[in-house]
Short mmCIF file of C-alpha atoms and ligand atoms in Angstrom, two decimals:
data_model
loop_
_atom_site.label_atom_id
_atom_site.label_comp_id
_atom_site.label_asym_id
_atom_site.label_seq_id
_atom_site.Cartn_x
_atom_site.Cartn_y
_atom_site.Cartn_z
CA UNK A 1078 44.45 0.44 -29.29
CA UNK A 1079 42.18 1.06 -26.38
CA UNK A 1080 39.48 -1.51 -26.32
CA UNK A 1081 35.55 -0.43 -26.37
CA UNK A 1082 34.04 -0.68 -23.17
CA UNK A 1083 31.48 -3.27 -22.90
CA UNK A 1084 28.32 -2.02 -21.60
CA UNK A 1085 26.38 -5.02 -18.77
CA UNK A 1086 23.09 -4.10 -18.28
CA UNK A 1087 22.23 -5.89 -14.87
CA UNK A 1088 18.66 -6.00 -13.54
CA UNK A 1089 18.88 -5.21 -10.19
CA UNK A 1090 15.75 -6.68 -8.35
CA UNK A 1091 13.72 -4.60 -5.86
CA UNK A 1092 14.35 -5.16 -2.23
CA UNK A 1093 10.48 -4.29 -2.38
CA UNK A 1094 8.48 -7.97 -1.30
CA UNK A 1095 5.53 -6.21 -2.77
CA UNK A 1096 6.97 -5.98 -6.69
CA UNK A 1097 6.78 -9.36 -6.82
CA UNK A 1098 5.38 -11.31 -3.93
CA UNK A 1099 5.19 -14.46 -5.37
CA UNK A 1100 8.71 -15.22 -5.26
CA UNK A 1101 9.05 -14.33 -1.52
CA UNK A 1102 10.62 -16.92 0.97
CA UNK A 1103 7.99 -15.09 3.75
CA UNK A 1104 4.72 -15.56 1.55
CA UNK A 1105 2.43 -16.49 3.84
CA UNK A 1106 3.92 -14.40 6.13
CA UNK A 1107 3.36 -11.01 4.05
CA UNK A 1108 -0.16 -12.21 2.99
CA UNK A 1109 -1.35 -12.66 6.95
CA UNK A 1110 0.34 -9.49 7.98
CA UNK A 1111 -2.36 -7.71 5.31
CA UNK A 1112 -5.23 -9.48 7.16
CA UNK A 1113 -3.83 -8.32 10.36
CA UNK A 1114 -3.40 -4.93 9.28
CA UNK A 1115 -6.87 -4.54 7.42
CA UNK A 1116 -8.82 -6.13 10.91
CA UNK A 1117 -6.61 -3.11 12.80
CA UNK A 1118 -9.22 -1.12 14.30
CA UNK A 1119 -7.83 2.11 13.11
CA UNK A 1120 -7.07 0.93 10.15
CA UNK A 1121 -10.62 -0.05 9.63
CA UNK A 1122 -11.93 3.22 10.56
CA UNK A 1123 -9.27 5.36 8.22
CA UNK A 1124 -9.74 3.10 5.07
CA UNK A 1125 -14.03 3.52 5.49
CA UNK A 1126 -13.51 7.02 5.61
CA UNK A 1127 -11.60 7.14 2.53
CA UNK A 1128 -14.00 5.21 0.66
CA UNK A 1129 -17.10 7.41 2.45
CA UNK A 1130 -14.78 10.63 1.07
CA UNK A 1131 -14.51 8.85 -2.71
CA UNK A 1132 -17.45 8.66 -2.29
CA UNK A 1133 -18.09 4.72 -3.16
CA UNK A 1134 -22.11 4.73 -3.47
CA UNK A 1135 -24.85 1.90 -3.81
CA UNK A 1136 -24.81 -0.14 -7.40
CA UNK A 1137 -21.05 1.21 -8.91
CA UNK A 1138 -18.76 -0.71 -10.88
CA UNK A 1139 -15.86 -0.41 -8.30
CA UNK A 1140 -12.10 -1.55 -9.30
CA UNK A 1141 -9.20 -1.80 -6.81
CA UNK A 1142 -5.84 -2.37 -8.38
CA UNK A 1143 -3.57 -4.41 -6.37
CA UNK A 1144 -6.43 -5.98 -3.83
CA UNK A 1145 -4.20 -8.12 -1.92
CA UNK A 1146 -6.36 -10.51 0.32
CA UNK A 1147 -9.56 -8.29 -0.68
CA UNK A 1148 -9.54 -6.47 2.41
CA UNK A 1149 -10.80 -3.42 0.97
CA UNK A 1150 -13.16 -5.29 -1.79
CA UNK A 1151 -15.17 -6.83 1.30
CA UNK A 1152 -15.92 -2.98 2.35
CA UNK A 1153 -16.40 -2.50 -1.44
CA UNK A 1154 -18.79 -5.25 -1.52
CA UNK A 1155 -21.08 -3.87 1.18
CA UNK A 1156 -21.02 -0.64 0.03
CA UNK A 1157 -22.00 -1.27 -3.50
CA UNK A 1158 -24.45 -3.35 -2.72
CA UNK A 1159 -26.66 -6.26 -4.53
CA UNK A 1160 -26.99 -4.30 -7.79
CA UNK A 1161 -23.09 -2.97 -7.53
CA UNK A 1162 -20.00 -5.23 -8.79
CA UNK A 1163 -16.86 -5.50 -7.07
CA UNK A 1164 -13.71 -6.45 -9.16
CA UNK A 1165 -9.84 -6.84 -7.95
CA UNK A 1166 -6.62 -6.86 -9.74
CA UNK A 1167 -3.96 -8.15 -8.40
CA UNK A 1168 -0.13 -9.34 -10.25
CA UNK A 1169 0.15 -12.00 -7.13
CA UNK A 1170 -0.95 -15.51 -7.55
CA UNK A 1171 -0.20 -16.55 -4.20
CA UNK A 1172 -2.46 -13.50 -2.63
CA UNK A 1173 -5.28 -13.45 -5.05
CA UNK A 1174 -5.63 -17.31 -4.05
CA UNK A 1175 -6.10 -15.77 -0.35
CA UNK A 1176 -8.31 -13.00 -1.73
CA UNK A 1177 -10.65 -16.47 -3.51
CA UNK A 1178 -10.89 -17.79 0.29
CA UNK A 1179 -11.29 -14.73 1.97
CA UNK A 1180 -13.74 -13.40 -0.25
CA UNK A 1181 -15.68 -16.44 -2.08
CA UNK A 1182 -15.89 -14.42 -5.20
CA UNK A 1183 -18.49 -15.60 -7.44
CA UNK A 1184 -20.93 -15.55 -4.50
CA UNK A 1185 -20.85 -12.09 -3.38
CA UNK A 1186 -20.26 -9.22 -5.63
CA UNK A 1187 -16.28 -9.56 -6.39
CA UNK A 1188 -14.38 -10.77 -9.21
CA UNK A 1189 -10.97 -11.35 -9.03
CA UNK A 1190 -8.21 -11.26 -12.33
CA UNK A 1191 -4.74 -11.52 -12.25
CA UNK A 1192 -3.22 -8.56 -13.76
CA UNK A 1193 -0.52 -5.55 -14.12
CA UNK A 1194 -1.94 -2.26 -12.98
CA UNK A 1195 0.64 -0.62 -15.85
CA UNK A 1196 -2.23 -3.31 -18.49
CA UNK A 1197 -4.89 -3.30 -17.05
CA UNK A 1198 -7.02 -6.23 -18.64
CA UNK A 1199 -10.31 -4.64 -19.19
CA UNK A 1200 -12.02 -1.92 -22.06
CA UNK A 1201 -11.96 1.86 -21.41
CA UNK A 1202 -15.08 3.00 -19.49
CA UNK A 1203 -15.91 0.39 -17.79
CA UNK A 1204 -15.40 1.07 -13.84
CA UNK A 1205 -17.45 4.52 -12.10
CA UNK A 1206 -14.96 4.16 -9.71
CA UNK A 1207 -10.86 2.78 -9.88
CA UNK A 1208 -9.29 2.38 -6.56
CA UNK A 1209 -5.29 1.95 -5.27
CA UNK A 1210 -5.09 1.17 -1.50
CA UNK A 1211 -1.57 1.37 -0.46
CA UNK A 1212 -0.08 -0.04 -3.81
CA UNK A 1213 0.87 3.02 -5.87
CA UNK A 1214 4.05 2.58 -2.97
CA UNK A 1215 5.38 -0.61 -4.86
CA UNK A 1216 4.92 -0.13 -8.11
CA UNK A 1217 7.28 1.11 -10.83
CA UNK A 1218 6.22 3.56 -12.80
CA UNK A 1219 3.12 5.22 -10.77
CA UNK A 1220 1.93 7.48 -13.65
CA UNK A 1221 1.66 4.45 -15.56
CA UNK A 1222 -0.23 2.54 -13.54
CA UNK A 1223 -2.52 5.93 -12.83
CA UNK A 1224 -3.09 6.57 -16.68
CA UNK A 1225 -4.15 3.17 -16.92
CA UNK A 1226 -6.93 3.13 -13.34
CA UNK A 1227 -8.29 6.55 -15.52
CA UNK A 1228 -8.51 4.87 -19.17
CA UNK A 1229 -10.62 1.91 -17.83
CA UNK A 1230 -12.70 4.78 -15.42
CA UNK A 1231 -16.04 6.13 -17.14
CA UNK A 1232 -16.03 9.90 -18.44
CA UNK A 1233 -17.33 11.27 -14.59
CA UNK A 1234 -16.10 8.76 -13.10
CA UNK A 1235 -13.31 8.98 -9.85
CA UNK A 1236 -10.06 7.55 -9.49
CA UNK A 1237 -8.49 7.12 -6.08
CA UNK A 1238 -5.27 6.65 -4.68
CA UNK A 1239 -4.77 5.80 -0.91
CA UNK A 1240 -1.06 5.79 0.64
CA UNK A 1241 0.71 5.60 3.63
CA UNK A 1242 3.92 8.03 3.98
CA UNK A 1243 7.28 6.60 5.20
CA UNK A 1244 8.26 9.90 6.50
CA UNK A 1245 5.48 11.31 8.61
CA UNK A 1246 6.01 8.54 10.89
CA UNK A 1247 6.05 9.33 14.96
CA UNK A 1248 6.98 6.80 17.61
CA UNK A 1249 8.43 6.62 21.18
CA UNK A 1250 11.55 5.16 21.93
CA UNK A 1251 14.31 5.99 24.53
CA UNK A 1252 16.47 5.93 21.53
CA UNK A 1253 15.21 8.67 19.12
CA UNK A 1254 18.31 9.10 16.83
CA UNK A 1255 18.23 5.17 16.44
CA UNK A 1256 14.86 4.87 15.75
CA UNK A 1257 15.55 7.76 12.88
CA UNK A 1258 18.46 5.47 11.53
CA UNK A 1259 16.34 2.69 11.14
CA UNK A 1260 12.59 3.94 10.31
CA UNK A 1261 13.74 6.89 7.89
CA UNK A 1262 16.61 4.42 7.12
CA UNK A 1263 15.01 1.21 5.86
CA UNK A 1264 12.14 2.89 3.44
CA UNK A 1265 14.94 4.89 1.85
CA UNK A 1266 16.20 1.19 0.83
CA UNK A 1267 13.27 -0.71 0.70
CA UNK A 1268 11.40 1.90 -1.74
CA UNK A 1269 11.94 3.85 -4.74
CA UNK A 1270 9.37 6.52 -3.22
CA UNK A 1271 9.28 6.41 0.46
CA UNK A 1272 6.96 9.47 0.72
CA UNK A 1273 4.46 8.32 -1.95
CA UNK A 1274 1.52 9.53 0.14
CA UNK A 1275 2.00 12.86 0.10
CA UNK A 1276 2.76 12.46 -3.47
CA UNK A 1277 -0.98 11.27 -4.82
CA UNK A 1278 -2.53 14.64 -5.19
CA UNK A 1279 0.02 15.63 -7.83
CA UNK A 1280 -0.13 12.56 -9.46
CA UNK A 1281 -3.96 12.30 -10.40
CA UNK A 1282 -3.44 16.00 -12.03
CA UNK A 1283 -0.42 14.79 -13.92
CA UNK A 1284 -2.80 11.74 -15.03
CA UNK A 1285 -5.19 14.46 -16.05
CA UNK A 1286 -7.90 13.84 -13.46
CA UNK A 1287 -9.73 17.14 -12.35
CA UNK A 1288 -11.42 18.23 -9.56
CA UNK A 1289 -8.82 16.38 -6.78
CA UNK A 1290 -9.16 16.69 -3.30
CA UNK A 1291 -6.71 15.44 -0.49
CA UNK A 1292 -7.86 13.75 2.69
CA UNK A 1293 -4.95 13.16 5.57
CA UNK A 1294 -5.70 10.38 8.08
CA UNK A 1295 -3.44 8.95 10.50
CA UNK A 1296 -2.65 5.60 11.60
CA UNK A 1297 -2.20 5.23 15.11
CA UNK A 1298 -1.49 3.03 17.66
CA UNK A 1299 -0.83 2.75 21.66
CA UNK A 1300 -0.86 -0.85 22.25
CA UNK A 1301 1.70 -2.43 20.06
CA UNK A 1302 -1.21 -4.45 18.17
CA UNK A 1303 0.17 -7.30 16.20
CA UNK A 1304 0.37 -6.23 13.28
CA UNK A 1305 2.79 -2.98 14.45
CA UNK A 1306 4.93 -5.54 16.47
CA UNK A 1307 5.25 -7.20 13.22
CA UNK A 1308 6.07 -3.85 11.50
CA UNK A 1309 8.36 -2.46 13.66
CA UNK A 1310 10.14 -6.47 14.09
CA UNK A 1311 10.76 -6.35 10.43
CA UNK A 1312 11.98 -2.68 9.82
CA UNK A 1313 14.39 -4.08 12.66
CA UNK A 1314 15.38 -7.45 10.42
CA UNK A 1315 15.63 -4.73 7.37
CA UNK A 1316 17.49 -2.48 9.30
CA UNK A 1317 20.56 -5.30 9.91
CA UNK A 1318 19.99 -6.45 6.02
CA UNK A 1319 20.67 -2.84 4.92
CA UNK A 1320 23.93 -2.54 6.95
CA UNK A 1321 22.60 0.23 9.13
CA UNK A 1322 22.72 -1.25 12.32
CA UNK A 1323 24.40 -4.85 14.22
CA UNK A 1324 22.03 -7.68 15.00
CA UNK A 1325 22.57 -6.44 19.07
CA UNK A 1326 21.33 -2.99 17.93
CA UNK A 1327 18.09 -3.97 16.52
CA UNK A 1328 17.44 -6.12 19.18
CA UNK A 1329 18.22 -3.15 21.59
CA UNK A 1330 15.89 -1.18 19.61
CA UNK A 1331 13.09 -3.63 20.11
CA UNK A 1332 13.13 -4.43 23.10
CA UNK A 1333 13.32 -0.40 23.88
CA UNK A 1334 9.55 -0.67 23.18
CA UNK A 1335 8.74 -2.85 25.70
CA UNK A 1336 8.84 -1.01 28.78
CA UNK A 1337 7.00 1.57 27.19
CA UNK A 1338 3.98 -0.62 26.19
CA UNK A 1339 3.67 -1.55 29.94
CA UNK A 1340 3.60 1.92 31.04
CA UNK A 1341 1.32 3.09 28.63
CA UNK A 1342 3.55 5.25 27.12
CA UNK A 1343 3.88 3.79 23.74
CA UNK A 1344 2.77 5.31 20.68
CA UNK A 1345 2.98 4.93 17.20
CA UNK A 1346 1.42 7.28 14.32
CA UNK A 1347 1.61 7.21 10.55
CA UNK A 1348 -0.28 9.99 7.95
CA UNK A 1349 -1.91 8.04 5.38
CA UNK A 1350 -2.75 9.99 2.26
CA UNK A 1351 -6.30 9.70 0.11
CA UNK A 1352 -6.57 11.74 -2.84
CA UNK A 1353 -9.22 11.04 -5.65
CA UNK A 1354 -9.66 12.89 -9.34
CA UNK A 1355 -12.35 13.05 -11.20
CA UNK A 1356 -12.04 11.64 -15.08
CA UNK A 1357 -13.17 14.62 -17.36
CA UNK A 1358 -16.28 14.35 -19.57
C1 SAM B 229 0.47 -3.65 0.37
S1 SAM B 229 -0.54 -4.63 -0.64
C2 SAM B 229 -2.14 -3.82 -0.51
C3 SAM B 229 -3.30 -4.75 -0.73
C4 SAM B 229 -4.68 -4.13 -0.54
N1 SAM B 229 -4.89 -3.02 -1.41
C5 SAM B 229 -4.89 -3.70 0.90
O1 SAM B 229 -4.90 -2.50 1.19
O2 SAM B 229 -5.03 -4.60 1.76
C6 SAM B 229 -0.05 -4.21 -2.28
C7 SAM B 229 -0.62 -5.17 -3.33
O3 SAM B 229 -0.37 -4.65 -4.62
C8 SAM B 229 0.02 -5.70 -5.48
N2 SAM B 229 0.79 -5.11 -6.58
C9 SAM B 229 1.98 -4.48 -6.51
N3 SAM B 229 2.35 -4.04 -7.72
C10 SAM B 229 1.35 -4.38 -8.57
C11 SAM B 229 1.15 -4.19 -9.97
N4 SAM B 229 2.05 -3.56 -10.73
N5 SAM B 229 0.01 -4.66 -10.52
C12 SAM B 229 -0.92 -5.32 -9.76
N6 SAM B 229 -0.77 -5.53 -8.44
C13 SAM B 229 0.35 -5.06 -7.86
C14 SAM B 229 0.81 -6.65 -4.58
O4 SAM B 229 0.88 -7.97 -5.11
C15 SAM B 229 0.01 -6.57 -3.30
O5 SAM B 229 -0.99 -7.55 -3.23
#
């Protein structure tokens, strides 16, 4: 007699740092590298004018699920102003103890809670306006999470989703068929989703949000700024992890960039995706 097959449910963890940050060997690491990217000047510029588009106005109740450091509640903060509120969610206790530093919450206008975007801890109605800045990426269940930023979002209210996309990426390199093995390569590894950005229009209708609109931005850089060294140094490190190229390749790789960074000729682009609903009355 044939025995019955045992079924072994195993949960696999995500190679994604940013599903659960706090048990990361690189931490600190991962927490600077969002400072460094949120001080980019472009970066600046492209996350203003997605919160201009919203639009964020003067005394809102703004929420940003997933705040990280509180890059984008500091913008928040200013643009709400003294008789606005400012609060972030984040699951991270490691990062929302940066955000308390970087932000001195109780001060200003931000409040910070630990918290799952899929629960969000707060009443229906309570927020004119629910952000997600490059976080609907790493989490699990998106249309969760986006039912969840609308329940807590006032009848009127907006909710907005901001993402990069993995695979409108451009860069120079003397190598473009190994730069395509390891930058389309790696987020098809690293992420459930890759190509979330282009992705956040259909989600808010799915959610049931009305009225959406789409605003494309790009990323870019021609000076290898530290924080795309870092990015393009750890798709590299990634790269060897995921078996799709030798340590002596991705070291090839990087240093392919150099040259081109002293001639001027580097560049490196990336659409970002903003996309915002309305909640119906
Ligand atoms: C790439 S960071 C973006 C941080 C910030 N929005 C910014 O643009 O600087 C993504 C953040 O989302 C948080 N996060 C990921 N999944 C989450 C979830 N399900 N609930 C709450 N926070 C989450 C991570 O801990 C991390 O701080």
């Amino acid at each position: 007699m044939r025995r019955p097959v045992r079924r072994l449910i195993v949960a696999v963890p995500s190679p994604d740092p940013w599903r659960a940050l706090d048990g990361q060997p690189n931490v600190a690491a991962l927490i600077a590298g969002l400072e460094a990217r949120g001080g980019t000047p472009t970066q600046v510029r492209l996350r203003r004018r997605f919160l201009r588009f919203v639009p964020i106005r003067a005394g809102q109740r703004v929420l940003e699920v997933g705040c990280g450091t509180g890059v984008v509640l500091r913008d928040l903060a200013a643009m709400v102003g003294q008789r606005g509120a400012v609060v972030g969610v984040d699951h991270s206790h490691a990062v929302l103890a940066a955000a308390r530093r970087l932000c001195r919450p109780g001060r200003g206008r931000i409040t910070l809670r630990l918290g799952d975007g899929a629960r969000l801890p707060f009443a229906a109605g309570r927020f004119d306006a629910t952000l997600g800045i490059t976080v609907m990426l790493h989490v699990a269940e998106p249309l969760v999470v986006v039912h969840e930023m609308a329940r807590v979002t006032r009848p009127g209210g907006r909710v907005g989703l901001q993402d990069q996309d993995f695979g409108m990426m451009g860069v120079t390199h003397p190598d473009p068929a190994l730069t395509d093995r390891i930058l389309d390569g790696v987020p098809r590894h690293l992420y459930e989703e890759p190509y979330s950005g282009r992705r956040l229009p259909g989600l808010l209708r799915e959610a049931g949000l009305e009225s959406v609109r789409l605003l494309t931005d790009v990323f870019q850089d021609t000076t290898l700024e530290p924080w795309t060294k870092t990015f393009l140094e750890r798709r590299a490190t990634n790269a060897v992890s995921f078996g799709l190229v030798d340590a002596p390749t991705a070291q090839r790789w990087l240093d392919g960039f150099t040259a081109l960074v002293a001639a001027g000729a580097f560049v490196f682009t990336m659409n970002y995706y903003g996309a915002v609903g309305v909640k119906p009355c």
